[in-house]
Every structure is written in C-alpha cells, then in structure tokens.
PDB file of C-alpha atoms in Angstrom:
ATOM      1  CA  MET A   1     122.389  98.710  98.670  1.00  0.00           C
ATOM      2  CA  PRO A   2     121.347  95.594 100.055  1.00  0.00           C
ATOM      3  CA  ALA A   3     123.476  92.463 100.513  1.00  0.00           C
ATOM      4  CA  GLU A   4     120.541  90.411  99.304  1.00  0.00           C
ATOM      5  CA  LEU A   5     117.649  90.825  96.518  1.00  0.00           C
ATOM      6  CA  ILE A   6     114.265  88.858  97.030  1.00  0.00           C
ATOM      7  CA  MET A   7     112.718  88.154  93.702  1.00  0.00           C
ATOM      8  CA  GLU A   8     109.042  86.398  93.229  1.00  0.00           C
ATOM      9  CA  VAL A   9     108.703  83.544  91.077  1.00  0.00           C
ATOM     10  CA  LEU A  10     105.805  82.885  89.662  1.00  0.00           C
ATOM     11  CA  PRO A  11     105.007  79.535  87.440  1.00  0.00           C
ATOM     12  CA  GLU A  12     103.509  80.730  83.561  1.00  0.00           C
ATOM     13  CA  GLU A  13      99.938  79.047  82.489  1.00  0.00           C
ATOM     14  CA  GLY A  14     101.764  77.103  79.352  1.00  0.00           C
ATOM     15  CA  GLY A  15     105.298  76.258  81.461  1.00  0.00           C
ATOM     16  CA  GLY A  16     108.226  77.633  82.474  1.00  0.00           C
ATOM     17  CA  PHE A  17     108.518  80.884  84.752  1.00  0.00           C
ATOM     18  CA  ASN A  18     108.290  84.621  85.081  1.00  0.00           C
ATOM     19  CA  ALA A  19     110.214  86.335  87.954  1.00  0.00           C
ATOM     20  CA  ARG A  20     109.779  89.626  89.160  1.00  0.00           C
ATOM     21  CA  GLY A  21     111.572  92.103  91.936  1.00  0.00           C
ATOM     22  CA  VAL A  22     110.207  93.028  95.335  1.00  0.00           C
ATOM     23  CA  GLU A  23     111.982  96.156  95.629  1.00  0.00           C
ATOM     24  CA  TYR A  24     113.353  96.894  92.680  1.00  0.00           C
ATOM     25  CA  ALA A  25     111.739  96.790  88.906  1.00  0.00           C
ATOM     26  CA  ILE A  26     113.670  93.744  87.889  1.00  0.00           C
ATOM     27  CA  PHE A  27     111.406  91.285  85.396  1.00  0.00           C
ATOM     28  CA  THR A  28     112.410  88.363  83.777  1.00  0.00           C
ATOM     29  CA  HIS A  29     111.412  84.730  82.937  1.00  0.00           C
ATOM     30  CA  GLY A  30     112.445  81.337  81.934  1.00  0.00           C
ATOM     31  CA  ARG A  31     111.412  78.156  80.177  1.00  0.00           C
ATOM     32  CA  ASP A  32     112.850  76.021  83.222  1.00  0.00           C
ATOM     33  CA  MET A  33     114.217  77.018  86.614  1.00  0.00           C
ATOM     34  CA  ALA A  34     118.069  76.927  85.339  1.00  0.00           C
ATOM     35  CA  GLU A  35     117.016  79.585  82.585  1.00  0.00           C
ATOM     36  CA  LEU A  36     115.267  81.141  84.844  1.00  0.00           C
ATOM     37  CA  LYS A  37     118.132  81.678  87.156  1.00  0.00           C
ATOM     38  CA  ALA A  38     120.656  82.518  84.689  1.00  0.00           C
ATOM     39  CA  ASN A  39     118.182  84.951  83.335  1.00  0.00           C
ATOM     40  CA  ILE A  40     117.913  86.458  86.987  1.00  0.00           C
ATOM     41  CA  ILE A  41     121.701  86.586  87.487  1.00  0.00           C
ATOM     42  CA  GLU A  42     121.844  88.581  84.039  1.00  0.00           C
ATOM     43  CA  ALA A  43     118.870  91.221  84.840  1.00  0.00           C
ATOM     44  CA  VAL A  44     119.864  91.924  88.029  1.00  0.00           C
ATOM     45  CA  SER A  45     123.572  92.562  86.798  1.00  0.00           C
ATOM     46  CA  LEU A  46     122.239  94.776  84.225  1.00  0.00           C
ATOM     47  CA  TYR A  47     119.825  96.782  87.136  1.00  0.00           C
ATOM     48  CA  PHE A  48     122.834  97.317  89.027  1.00  0.00           C
ATOM     49  CA  GLU A  49     125.791  97.729  86.290  1.00  0.00           C
ATOM     50  CA  ASP A  50     126.645 101.487  87.370  1.00  0.00           C
ATOM     51  CA  LEU A  51     126.737 100.590  91.248  1.00  0.00           C
ATOM     52  CA  PRO A  52     130.008  99.553  92.704  1.00  0.00           C
ATOM     53  CA  ASP A  53     128.505  96.768  94.827  1.00  0.00           C
ATOM     54  CA  PRO A  54     125.269  95.003  93.315  1.00  0.00           C
ATOM     55  CA  PRO A  55     123.601  92.293  95.693  1.00  0.00           C
ATOM     56  CA  ARG A  56     125.438  89.202  95.801  1.00  0.00           C
ATOM     57  CA  SER A  57     122.816  87.095  97.027  1.00  0.00           C
ATOM     58  CA  ILE A  58     119.317  86.033  95.569  1.00  0.00           C
ATOM     59  CA  ARG A  59     116.247  84.753  97.351  1.00  0.00           C
ATOM     60  CA  LEU A  60     113.414  83.443  95.781  1.00  0.00           C
ATOM     61  CA  HIS A  61     109.856  83.211  97.050  1.00  0.00           C
ATOM     62  CA  HIS A  62     107.969  80.532  95.042  1.00  0.00           C
ATOM     63  CA  LEU A  63     104.093  81.861  94.947  1.00  0.00           C
ATOM     64  CA  THR A  64     101.511  79.398  93.623  1.00  0.00           C
ATOM     65  CA  VAL A  65      98.572  80.336  91.747  1.00  0.00           C
ATOM     66  CA  SER A  66      95.722  78.183  92.939  1.00  0.00           C
ATOM     67  CA  GLU A  67      92.004  77.730  91.938  1.00  0.00           C
ATOM     68  CA  GLU A  68      89.353  75.931  93.387  1.00  0.00           C
ATOM     69  CA  VAL A  69      85.991  75.631  92.385  1.00  0.00           C
ATOM     70  CA  PHE A  70      83.018  73.720  94.532  1.00  0.00           C
ATOM     71  CA  SER A  71      79.319  73.102  94.098  1.00  0.00           C
ATOM     72  CA  TRP A  72      77.016  72.968  97.005  1.00  0.00           C
TER      73      TRP A  72
END
C-alpha cells in the first residue's frame, strides 16, 4: 500500500472542484477546497476501509483547463 495517494483536482465550470485518484478509482467533488478535502478523506477512507494500513498522505495535483482563441 502506498504511503501517499495522488488525486487530480479540476475546477468545475460552474464553481467547485472535482477530484479523481490517479492510481485508484476514487472520485469526489466539493463546492470549495475545504469541502473537497473533507470529501476526499471520506472517499479514501471508504475505498480502503478493509485494509489494515491505508494511505495517510494525499497529494493534490491541481489541473487547470484553459482555452485560447485567436484570429489572424
């Protein structure tokens, strides 16, 4: 079991955030960063509930979605 779990964080178009596990099928969301972190802890705890030594460190990779349009 890894000591650290990596989650990718994407901002939602209408506000809030989505998070997904990089190596595990863990998905959650939150209206703000505090709610997202609480929901990540809950999702990770549930995902690993049957294992004796779940990861205790979570690294968040913040991804940004950008778009550019230009004319020539």
